[in-house]
Amino acid sequence: MSSSAGSAETPTPRRRPRWWWITAAVVLAIGAPAGVAGILEHRAWAKTVAAYDAEVARVTDEAERSRASAEDGYASGLDALNDAIDAGRRAYGDSKGQVADDEVRKPLASALDDAGHVRDTEVGYPVTTRTVDRVTRSNPFRRETLPEVDIEFVKGAVPAPADLDAAAADVTEARDAVTQARRKWAFGRLRSATTEGADALDSLRPQVGKESLKTLDDAVTEAEAALAAGTDALDPDRAVTLRHTLLDSTESLWAGRLARILTERRAAARADGIDCRTAKCVALTFDDGPVTDTRRLLRVLDREHAPATFFMAGDNVARQPDIARAVVDGGHLVANHSWDHPQLTKLDDVGVRDELLRTQAAITEATGFMPFLLRPPYGAVDDRVRTLATRVGLDVVLWTVDTDDWRTRDAARTRMRVRTEVRPGSIVLMHDIHPSSIDAVPGIVDDLRAAGYVLVTADLLVQ
Ligand code: NI
């Protein structure tokens, strides 16, 4: 048994494998889960890194877009503001002298000023920082940290697009007010120019070829349509242009008529042997009639075969149309001296036109002759009155010898005045409303003829 027991005491080679297994089992029991845990930890970390990278990329991308959108927003606001400023400046310039400065143009000027400041302010893009947090690997064997990342975000622009929009809106609002005021202004002016043009067409149609009237005719048609459409529909720029066309063509048609009349009458005078370029011509002119005594003057002039020029007041013509007619029948020239003798320079445009046109109508109705010369009462004339006269077909004629007959009321002194002051080409001012002036005429005619003068109507002497 002992031997068997002894032999049983040496099982060492068989016990070793048992410890190895145990060791292997232990190693396995510990190592396998550790290995698995290691793999899992590695994968989790890889995911964390990927998520971190993705977050950095996403935030970076968003930050870039925030800058781009801030820049775009500012740029488009700036474009709109520039457009508003350009349009506002044009409206401001165009409206000069056309609309009230204080109420209408000043607000636009100040809106433009403010808008200019906003535009010229250097743009800034304020930023904020967004942080991607740091991430630390928890694995004690593989310490690792992904750093914190700060990324700058653009928080809009300064000035903000809303500030640019507000400045542009202020300019546009002020500009609209100016435009509306210009419309009203242009409407009124177009209306009066249209009246002038239409009146000219009525007067000139019987005397002037259709072709010559075409520009004015078309302009009147367009202007009447524009006026019929009302103030709000009016394009003020077009209205300004159209008004110029109306007035310029009215003026040039009348000026053309005047030039033709003067040419024809001078040619006719030359055919009668009178050429004031070489002869000593003088024109006797009589203002303020016709009155009853004008008939006496006509008899004197007829006896002397002396032509004269009569600047008639329209209200006197309306009172004594027969005498006006007798003046024309006597071979004299009839001209316009306003309706009731005001100082034309003190009347507004409508008032001046009314004075001239009523007189034209009265004379034309009484005599069949449409005057083409105007002597403004008191010789009171300026560029405005001259232009208004031209646009109703009248050329302004003053005088070179003032007999002062209305003051002296003395035939002898009136005669003496002419004798001492007359020069070749003189236009002599007298008044047929004063009997003493009529009394002076025979002596004046004798003196002038004795001195070699030729008596003519005033149209042969106007420049
Ligand atoms: Ni007068």
Short mmCIF file of C-alpha atoms and ligand atoms in Angstrom, two decimals:
data_model
loop_
_atom_site.label_atom_id
_atom_site.label_comp_id
_atom_site.label_asym_id
_atom_site.label_seq_id
_atom_site.Cartn_x
_atom_site.Cartn_y
_atom_site.Cartn_z
CA MET A 1 0.00 0.00 0.00
CA SER A 2 2.89 2.20 0.98
CA SER A 3 4.47 1.58 -2.35
CA SER A 4 1.28 2.25 -3.91
CA ALA A 5 0.96 5.11 -1.51
CA GLY A 6 4.61 6.09 -2.35
CA SER A 7 3.93 5.83 -5.93
CA ALA A 8 0.88 7.87 -5.32
CA GLU A 9 3.07 10.60 -3.81
CA THR A 10 4.77 11.56 -7.06
CA PRO A 11 1.96 12.95 -9.27
CA THR A 12 3.86 16.25 -9.83
CA PRO A 13 3.85 16.15 -13.61
CA ARG A 14 0.12 15.74 -13.51
CA ARG A 15 -0.38 18.62 -11.01
CA ARG A 16 1.56 21.17 -13.17
CA PRO A 17 -0.90 21.11 -15.96
CA ARG A 18 -3.61 21.74 -13.50
CA TRP A 19 -1.95 25.02 -12.30
CA TRP A 20 -1.36 26.09 -15.88
CA TRP A 21 -4.98 25.65 -16.61
CA ILE A 22 -5.86 27.57 -13.58
CA THR A 23 -3.48 30.31 -14.59
CA ALA A 24 -4.75 30.23 -18.12
CA ALA A 25 -8.25 30.30 -16.87
CA VAL A 26 -7.50 33.21 -14.59
CA VAL A 27 -5.65 35.06 -17.32
CA LEU A 28 -8.46 34.40 -19.64
CA ALA A 29 -11.05 35.33 -17.09
CA ILE A 30 -9.35 38.65 -16.51
CA GLY A 31 -7.68 39.29 -19.88
CA ALA A 32 -10.61 38.59 -22.16
CA PRO A 33 -13.00 41.09 -20.60
CA ALA A 34 -10.14 43.55 -20.32
CA GLY A 35 -9.38 43.14 -23.99
CA VAL A 36 -13.04 43.52 -24.89
CA ALA A 37 -13.30 46.53 -22.65
CA GLY A 38 -10.22 47.96 -24.34
CA ILE A 39 -11.71 47.51 -27.78
CA LEU A 40 -14.99 49.03 -26.67
CA GLU A 41 -13.25 51.97 -25.07
CA HIS A 42 -11.24 52.57 -28.22
CA ARG A 43 -14.36 52.53 -30.34
CA ALA A 44 -16.20 54.87 -28.01
CA TRP A 45 -13.29 57.29 -28.11
CA ALA A 46 -13.15 57.18 -31.88
CA LYS A 47 -16.83 58.11 -31.88
CA THR A 48 -16.21 60.93 -29.44
CA VAL A 49 -13.40 62.24 -31.62
CA ALA A 50 -15.60 62.08 -34.69
CA ALA A 51 -18.39 63.90 -32.88
CA TYR A 52 -15.95 66.53 -31.66
CA ASP A 53 -14.52 67.04 -35.16
CA ALA A 54 -18.01 67.24 -36.59
CA GLU A 55 -19.03 69.84 -34.03
CA VAL A 56 -15.94 71.93 -34.76
CA ALA A 57 -16.63 71.72 -38.48
CA ARG A 58 -20.34 72.54 -38.03
CA VAL A 59 -19.70 75.54 -35.83
CA THR A 60 -16.90 76.77 -38.11
CA ASP A 61 -19.22 76.48 -41.11
CA GLU A 62 -22.01 78.28 -39.30
CA ALA A 63 -19.59 81.03 -38.30
CA GLU A 64 -18.53 81.50 -41.91
CA ARG A 65 -22.13 81.71 -42.98
CA SER A 66 -22.87 84.27 -40.27
CA ARG A 67 -20.16 86.51 -41.71
CA ALA A 68 -21.29 86.05 -45.29
CA SER A 69 -24.88 86.79 -44.41
CA ALA A 70 -23.94 89.88 -42.41
CA GLU A 71 -21.85 91.17 -45.33
CA ASP A 72 -24.56 90.41 -47.86
CA GLY A 73 -27.20 92.06 -45.72
CA TYR A 74 -25.13 95.20 -45.34
CA ALA A 75 -24.18 95.30 -49.02
CA SER A 76 -27.74 95.03 -50.27
CA GLY A 77 -28.92 97.63 -47.74
CA LEU A 78 -26.10 99.90 -48.92
CA ASP A 79 -27.07 99.47 -52.57
CA ALA A 80 -30.66 100.39 -51.79
CA LEU A 81 -29.52 103.39 -49.76
CA ASN A 82 -27.24 104.56 -52.57
CA ASP A 83 -30.11 104.31 -55.04
CA ALA A 84 -32.36 106.28 -52.70
CA ILE A 85 -29.69 108.96 -52.23
CA ASP A 86 -29.09 109.26 -55.99
CA ALA A 87 -32.80 109.58 -56.71
CA GLY A 88 -33.23 112.02 -53.83
CA ARG A 89 -30.37 114.21 -55.03
CA ARG A 90 -31.80 114.31 -58.54
CA ALA A 91 -35.21 115.28 -57.18
CA TYR A 92 -33.58 117.92 -54.99
CA GLY A 93 -31.67 119.40 -57.92
CA ASP A 94 -34.63 119.25 -60.29
CA SER A 95 -36.94 120.95 -57.81
CA LYS A 96 -34.78 124.01 -57.35
CA GLY A 97 -36.83 127.14 -57.83
CA GLN A 98 -39.91 125.04 -58.42
CA VAL A 99 -41.24 124.11 -55.00
CA ALA A 100 -41.20 125.72 -51.56
CA ASP A 101 -37.74 125.45 -50.06
CA ASP A 102 -38.71 125.51 -46.41
CA GLU A 103 -41.64 123.13 -46.38
CA VAL A 104 -40.69 120.72 -49.11
CA ARG A 105 -37.04 120.84 -50.10
CA LYS A 106 -35.52 121.31 -46.66
CA PRO A 107 -36.81 117.99 -45.27
CA LEU A 108 -35.31 116.26 -48.30
CA ALA A 109 -32.01 118.03 -47.82
CA SER A 110 -31.84 116.95 -44.20
CA ALA A 111 -32.91 113.37 -45.00
CA LEU A 112 -30.14 113.28 -47.61
CA ASP A 113 -27.71 114.62 -45.07
CA ASP A 114 -28.62 111.97 -42.51
CA ALA A 115 -28.54 109.23 -45.12
CA GLY A 116 -25.11 110.39 -46.22
CA HIS A 117 -23.81 110.02 -42.67
CA VAL A 118 -25.25 106.53 -42.34
CA ARG A 119 -23.77 105.58 -45.68
CA ASP A 120 -20.36 107.00 -44.92
CA THR A 121 -20.11 105.36 -41.52
CA GLU A 122 -17.44 102.69 -41.78
CA VAL A 123 -19.09 99.33 -41.41
CA GLY A 124 -18.13 97.08 -38.50
CA TYR A 125 -18.98 93.42 -37.93
CA PRO A 126 -19.15 92.72 -34.18
CA VAL A 127 -18.36 89.17 -33.19
CA THR A 128 -19.25 86.75 -30.43
CA THR A 129 -17.39 83.58 -29.57
CA ARG A 130 -18.89 80.16 -29.50
CA THR A 131 -16.84 77.46 -27.76
CA VAL A 132 -16.57 73.79 -28.56
CA ASP A 133 -15.74 72.22 -25.20
CA ARG A 134 -12.64 70.24 -24.56
CA VAL A 135 -12.98 66.47 -24.39
CA THR A 136 -10.72 64.29 -22.27
CA ARG A 137 -10.31 60.61 -22.75
CA SER A 138 -11.07 58.82 -19.52
CA ASN A 139 -8.77 55.88 -20.26
CA PRO A 140 -6.04 56.14 -17.67
CA PHE A 141 -3.56 54.33 -19.89
CA ARG A 142 -4.07 56.61 -22.87
CA ARG A 143 -4.54 60.10 -21.54
CA GLU A 144 -5.63 62.33 -24.36
CA THR A 145 -7.42 65.68 -24.57
CA LEU A 146 -9.12 67.32 -27.51
CA PRO A 147 -8.69 71.04 -26.86
CA GLU A 148 -11.40 73.67 -26.35
CA VAL A 149 -11.96 75.58 -29.59
CA ASP A 150 -13.23 79.20 -29.74
CA ILE A 151 -14.94 80.13 -32.98
CA GLU A 152 -15.92 83.72 -33.83
CA PHE A 153 -19.45 84.41 -34.96
CA VAL A 154 -20.47 87.65 -36.70
CA LYS A 155 -23.46 89.27 -35.03
CA GLY A 156 -24.80 91.37 -37.91
CA ALA A 157 -23.33 94.69 -39.09
CA VAL A 158 -23.00 98.18 -37.64
CA PRO A 159 -24.70 100.19 -39.07
CA ALA A 160 -27.36 97.51 -39.29
CA PRO A 161 -29.20 96.91 -42.55
CA ALA A 162 -32.30 98.14 -40.73
CA ASP A 163 -30.55 101.51 -40.16
CA LEU A 164 -29.70 101.72 -43.86
CA ASP A 165 -33.29 100.83 -44.76
CA ALA A 166 -34.66 103.46 -42.40
CA ALA A 167 -32.38 106.16 -43.84
CA ALA A 168 -33.37 105.15 -47.38
CA ALA A 169 -37.05 105.21 -46.42
CA ASP A 170 -36.69 108.73 -44.96
CA VAL A 171 -35.08 109.97 -48.15
CA THR A 172 -37.72 108.31 -50.30
CA GLU A 173 -40.55 109.77 -48.26
CA ALA A 174 -39.10 113.29 -48.46
CA ARG A 175 -38.43 112.80 -52.17
CA ASP A 176 -42.03 111.73 -52.77
CA ALA A 177 -43.20 114.93 -51.10
CA VAL A 178 -40.92 116.95 -53.38
CA THR A 179 -42.12 115.03 -56.43
CA GLN A 180 -45.74 115.61 -55.50
CA ALA A 181 -45.11 119.31 -54.96
CA ARG A 182 -43.30 119.45 -58.31
CA ARG A 183 -46.28 117.77 -59.93
CA LYS A 184 -48.57 120.50 -58.63
CA TRP A 185 -46.14 123.20 -59.67
CA ALA A 186 -45.62 121.68 -63.12
CA PHE A 187 -49.35 121.16 -63.55
CA GLY A 188 -50.14 124.84 -63.01
CA ARG A 189 -47.36 125.95 -65.30
CA LEU A 190 -48.29 123.45 -67.98
CA ARG A 191 -51.90 124.60 -67.79
CA SER A 192 -51.02 128.24 -68.45
CA ALA A 193 -48.55 127.31 -71.20
CA THR A 194 -51.21 125.15 -72.81
CA THR A 195 -53.61 128.09 -72.76
CA GLU A 196 -50.96 130.27 -74.42
CA GLY A 197 -50.26 127.61 -77.04
CA ALA A 198 -53.94 126.98 -77.75
CA ASP A 199 -54.61 130.73 -78.04
CA ALA A 200 -51.69 131.07 -80.45
CA LEU A 201 -53.02 128.20 -82.55
CA ASP A 202 -56.43 129.84 -82.75
CA SER A 203 -54.94 133.17 -83.83
CA LEU A 204 -52.37 131.75 -86.22
CA ARG A 205 -54.36 129.01 -87.96
CA PRO A 206 -55.92 131.37 -90.50
CA GLN A 207 -52.52 132.96 -91.28
CA VAL A 208 -49.90 130.22 -91.03
CA GLY A 209 -49.46 126.94 -92.90
CA LYS A 210 -50.49 123.74 -91.16
CA GLU A 211 -46.95 122.34 -91.31
CA SER A 212 -45.49 125.24 -89.36
CA LEU A 213 -48.07 124.73 -86.64
CA LYS A 214 -47.43 120.99 -86.29
CA THR A 215 -44.99 121.15 -83.35
CA LEU A 216 -47.27 123.46 -81.39
CA ASP A 217 -50.37 121.55 -82.39
CA ASP A 218 -48.87 118.23 -81.20
CA ALA A 219 -47.64 119.79 -77.97
CA VAL A 220 -51.05 121.28 -77.21
CA THR A 221 -52.70 117.91 -77.86
CA GLU A 222 -50.26 116.08 -75.57
CA ALA A 223 -50.49 118.76 -72.89
CA GLU A 224 -54.29 118.75 -72.90
CA ALA A 225 -54.26 114.96 -72.44
CA ALA A 226 -51.73 115.24 -69.60
CA LEU A 227 -53.82 117.93 -67.88
CA ALA A 228 -56.98 115.86 -68.30
CA ALA A 229 -55.26 112.93 -66.54
CA GLY A 230 -54.83 115.07 -63.42
CA THR A 231 -52.04 116.16 -61.12
CA ASP A 232 -51.22 112.77 -59.60
CA ALA A 233 -50.63 111.19 -63.01
CA LEU A 234 -48.37 114.01 -64.20
CA ASP A 235 -44.72 113.30 -64.95
CA PRO A 236 -43.20 116.59 -63.80
CA ASP A 237 -40.08 116.23 -65.95
CA ARG A 238 -42.15 115.62 -69.05
CA ALA A 239 -44.44 118.49 -68.10
CA VAL A 240 -41.45 120.84 -67.80
CA THR A 241 -40.16 119.76 -71.22
CA LEU A 242 -43.61 120.02 -72.74
CA ARG A 243 -44.11 123.48 -71.32
CA HIS A 244 -40.84 124.60 -72.91
CA THR A 245 -41.94 123.16 -76.23
CA LEU A 246 -45.28 124.96 -75.96
CA LEU A 247 -43.79 128.31 -75.05
CA ASP A 248 -40.81 128.11 -77.40
CA SER A 249 -42.88 127.13 -80.40
CA THR A 250 -45.53 129.74 -79.53
CA GLU A 251 -42.82 132.36 -79.32
CA SER A 252 -41.06 131.31 -82.49
CA LEU A 253 -44.30 131.16 -84.49
CA TRP A 254 -45.21 134.69 -83.44
CA ALA A 255 -41.66 135.92 -83.98
CA GLY A 256 -41.77 134.36 -87.45
CA ARG A 257 -45.04 136.09 -88.17
CA LEU A 258 -43.64 139.42 -86.98
CA ALA A 259 -40.53 139.06 -89.12
CA ARG A 260 -42.66 138.25 -92.16
CA ILE A 261 -44.94 141.24 -91.56
CA LEU A 262 -42.01 143.63 -91.13
CA THR A 263 -40.30 142.27 -94.24
CA GLU A 264 -43.46 142.57 -96.30
CA ARG A 265 -44.32 146.04 -95.10
CA ARG A 266 -40.80 147.32 -95.65
CA ALA A 267 -40.76 145.81 -99.12
CA ALA A 268 -44.11 147.47 -99.85
CA ALA A 269 -42.77 150.82 -98.57
CA ARG A 270 -39.70 150.48 -100.80
CA ALA A 271 -42.01 149.77 -103.72
CA ASP A 272 -43.60 153.13 -102.86
CA GLY A 273 -40.18 154.75 -102.89
CA ILE A 274 -39.61 154.85 -99.11
CA ASP A 275 -36.47 153.17 -97.81
CA CYS A 276 -35.67 154.13 -94.22
CA ARG A 277 -32.16 152.65 -94.58
CA THR A 278 -31.31 155.67 -96.68
CA ALA A 279 -34.12 158.22 -96.19
CA LYS A 280 -34.57 160.43 -93.13
CA CYS A 281 -37.63 158.67 -91.72
CA VAL A 282 -39.65 159.76 -88.71
CA ALA A 283 -42.73 158.21 -87.16
CA LEU A 284 -45.41 160.25 -85.39
CA THR A 285 -47.21 158.14 -82.82
CA PHE A 286 -50.37 158.86 -80.83
CA ASP A 287 -51.21 157.06 -77.60
CA ASP A 288 -54.22 156.44 -75.39
CA GLY A 289 -57.06 156.95 -77.91
CA PRO A 290 -59.20 156.53 -79.76
CA VAL A 291 -61.38 159.42 -78.58
CA THR A 292 -63.86 161.58 -80.43
CA ASP A 293 -61.18 164.17 -81.20
CA THR A 294 -59.17 161.46 -82.98
CA ARG A 295 -61.42 162.09 -85.99
CA ARG A 296 -60.09 165.68 -86.15
CA LEU A 297 -56.53 164.33 -86.10
CA LEU A 298 -57.44 161.93 -88.92
CA ARG A 299 -58.64 164.87 -91.03
CA VAL A 300 -55.39 166.75 -90.38
CA LEU A 301 -53.25 163.75 -91.29
CA ASP A 302 -55.36 163.05 -94.36
CA ARG A 303 -54.94 166.60 -95.55
CA GLU A 304 -51.18 166.37 -95.02
CA HIS A 305 -50.99 162.87 -96.52
CA ALA A 306 -49.10 161.96 -93.38
CA PRO A 307 -49.23 158.38 -92.07
CA ALA A 308 -49.12 157.86 -88.27
CA THR A 309 -49.23 155.10 -85.70
CA PHE A 310 -51.95 154.86 -83.07
CA PHE A 311 -51.31 152.94 -79.85
CA MET A 312 -54.83 152.35 -78.67
CA ALA A 313 -56.20 151.47 -75.27
CA GLY A 314 -58.55 148.50 -75.59
CA ASP A 315 -61.30 150.00 -73.46
CA ASN A 316 -61.36 153.10 -75.68
CA VAL A 317 -61.55 150.91 -78.77
CA ALA A 318 -64.50 149.06 -77.22
CA ARG A 319 -66.17 152.43 -76.56
CA GLN A 320 -65.39 153.90 -80.00
CA PRO A 321 -64.93 151.02 -82.44
CA ASP A 322 -65.95 153.19 -85.39
CA ILE A 323 -63.11 155.60 -84.76
CA ALA A 324 -60.64 152.73 -84.50
CA ARG A 325 -61.95 151.51 -87.81
CA ALA A 326 -61.60 155.01 -89.34
CA VAL A 327 -57.93 155.08 -88.26
CA VAL A 328 -57.25 151.83 -90.15
CA ASP A 329 -59.27 153.04 -93.13
CA GLY A 330 -57.17 156.22 -93.15
CA GLY A 331 -54.08 154.09 -93.91
CA HIS A 332 -52.56 154.41 -90.45
CA LEU A 333 -51.07 151.68 -88.31
CA VAL A 334 -53.01 150.60 -85.25
CA ALA A 335 -51.17 149.11 -82.31
CA ASN A 336 -51.76 147.81 -78.79
CA HIS A 337 -51.46 150.07 -75.71
CA SER A 338 -53.04 147.62 -73.19
CA TRP A 339 -56.66 147.53 -72.12
CA ASP A 340 -56.89 150.16 -69.39
CA HIS A 341 -53.40 151.56 -69.12
CA PRO A 342 -51.85 149.79 -66.10
CA GLN A 343 -48.15 149.44 -65.43
CA LEU A 344 -47.71 146.00 -66.97
CA THR A 345 -44.56 145.25 -64.99
CA LYS A 346 -46.69 145.31 -61.84
CA LEU A 347 -49.17 142.70 -63.06
CA ASP A 348 -48.69 138.95 -62.91
CA ASP A 349 -48.40 136.91 -66.10
CA VAL A 350 -52.10 136.22 -66.31
CA GLY A 351 -52.85 139.92 -65.78
CA VAL A 352 -50.40 141.00 -68.51
CA ARG A 353 -51.79 138.48 -70.99
CA ASP A 354 -55.31 139.58 -70.19
CA GLU A 355 -54.45 143.26 -70.83
CA LEU A 356 -52.81 142.44 -74.15
CA LEU A 357 -55.24 139.83 -75.45
CA ARG A 358 -58.43 141.75 -74.64
CA THR A 359 -57.02 144.71 -76.52
CA GLN A 360 -55.95 142.54 -79.46
CA ALA A 361 -59.47 141.12 -79.59
CA ALA A 362 -61.15 144.55 -79.37
CA ILE A 363 -58.97 146.05 -82.09
CA THR A 364 -59.28 143.03 -84.37
CA GLU A 365 -63.03 143.00 -83.92
CA ALA A 366 -63.38 146.75 -84.56
CA THR A 367 -60.97 147.06 -87.47
CA GLY A 368 -60.29 143.59 -88.91
CA PHE A 369 -56.61 144.29 -88.30
CA MET A 370 -54.56 142.34 -85.71
CA PRO A 371 -51.91 144.59 -84.17
CA PHE A 372 -48.31 143.40 -84.03
CA LEU A 373 -46.81 146.29 -82.07
CA LEU A 374 -47.20 147.04 -78.36
CA ARG A 375 -46.32 150.17 -76.47
CA PRO A 376 -46.52 149.37 -72.77
CA PRO A 377 -48.13 152.23 -70.78
CA TYR A 378 -45.50 154.56 -69.23
CA GLY A 379 -42.90 152.62 -71.22
CA ALA A 380 -42.87 150.21 -68.28
CA VAL A 381 -41.39 147.04 -69.66
CA ASP A 382 -39.02 144.29 -68.56
CA ASP A 383 -37.88 140.99 -69.99
CA ARG A 384 -40.89 139.18 -68.61
CA VAL A 385 -43.40 141.58 -70.14
CA ARG A 386 -41.45 141.56 -73.41
CA THR A 387 -41.56 137.76 -73.53
CA LEU A 388 -45.25 137.64 -72.68
CA ALA A 389 -45.87 140.22 -75.43
CA THR A 390 -43.88 138.20 -77.96
CA ARG A 391 -45.92 135.13 -77.10
CA VAL A 392 -49.14 136.91 -78.06
CA GLY A 393 -47.61 138.24 -81.28
CA LEU A 394 -46.59 141.73 -80.14
CA ASP A 395 -43.27 143.49 -80.56
CA VAL A 396 -42.52 146.19 -77.98
CA VAL A 397 -41.99 149.72 -79.35
CA LEU A 398 -41.09 152.64 -77.13
CA TRP A 399 -40.14 156.13 -78.41
CA THR A 400 -37.07 158.25 -78.93
CA VAL A 401 -38.61 161.74 -78.76
CA ASP A 402 -40.90 162.51 -75.84
CA THR A 403 -42.84 165.71 -76.62
CA ASP A 404 -44.10 165.91 -73.03
CA ASP A 405 -47.39 167.03 -74.63
CA TRP A 406 -49.50 165.55 -71.84
CA ARG A 407 -47.74 167.81 -69.34
CA THR A 408 -47.41 171.08 -71.30
CA ARG A 409 -50.72 170.82 -73.18
CA ASP A 410 -49.24 173.52 -75.41
CA ALA A 411 -49.21 173.10 -79.20
CA ALA A 412 -46.30 175.50 -79.73
CA ARG A 413 -44.09 173.79 -77.14
CA THR A 414 -44.99 170.38 -78.48
CA ARG A 415 -44.01 171.49 -81.99
CA MET A 416 -40.78 173.03 -80.72
CA ARG A 417 -39.89 169.88 -78.87
CA VAL A 418 -40.14 167.81 -82.04
CA ARG A 419 -38.22 170.35 -84.09
CA THR A 420 -35.29 170.41 -81.68
CA GLU A 421 -35.10 166.71 -80.82
CA VAL A 422 -35.93 164.91 -84.03
CA ARG A 423 -33.24 162.77 -85.67
CA PRO A 424 -33.40 160.40 -88.62
CA GLY A 425 -35.22 157.30 -87.38
CA SER A 426 -36.99 159.11 -84.52
CA ILE A 427 -40.20 157.76 -83.06
CA VAL A 428 -42.15 160.70 -81.65
CA LEU A 429 -44.51 160.25 -78.70
CA MET A 430 -47.74 162.27 -78.55
CA HIS A 431 -51.29 161.74 -77.28
CA ASP A 432 -54.41 162.19 -79.39
CA ILE A 433 -56.50 162.52 -76.22
CA HIS A 434 -55.14 166.07 -75.82
CA PRO A 435 -56.52 168.67 -78.31
CA SER A 436 -53.33 170.75 -78.00
CA SER A 437 -51.35 167.80 -79.43
CA ILE A 438 -53.66 167.60 -82.42
CA ASP A 439 -53.32 171.36 -82.85
CA ALA A 440 -49.55 170.90 -83.04
CA VAL A 441 -49.59 168.34 -85.83
CA PRO A 442 -49.83 170.59 -88.94
CA GLY A 443 -46.84 172.64 -87.81
CA ILE A 444 -44.86 169.51 -86.90
CA VAL A 445 -45.51 167.97 -90.32
CA ASP A 446 -44.46 171.22 -92.04
CA ASP A 447 -41.27 171.42 -89.98
CA LEU A 448 -40.34 167.80 -90.62
CA ARG A 449 -40.94 167.98 -94.34
CA ALA A 450 -39.04 171.24 -94.59
CA ALA A 451 -36.13 169.47 -92.93
CA GLY A 452 -36.30 166.64 -95.44
CA TYR A 453 -37.97 164.06 -93.28
CA VAL A 454 -40.24 161.33 -94.60
CA LEU A 455 -43.21 160.46 -92.39
CA VAL A 456 -43.72 156.74 -91.95
CA THR A 457 -45.50 154.31 -89.67
CA ALA A 458 -43.53 153.07 -86.66
CA ASP A 459 -43.08 149.51 -87.96
CA LEU A 460 -40.60 150.79 -90.55
CA LEU A 461 -38.35 152.03 -87.74
CA VAL A 462 -38.38 149.22 -85.18
CA GLN A 463 -35.14 147.35 -84.95
NI NI B 1 -50.31 155.92 -72.59
#
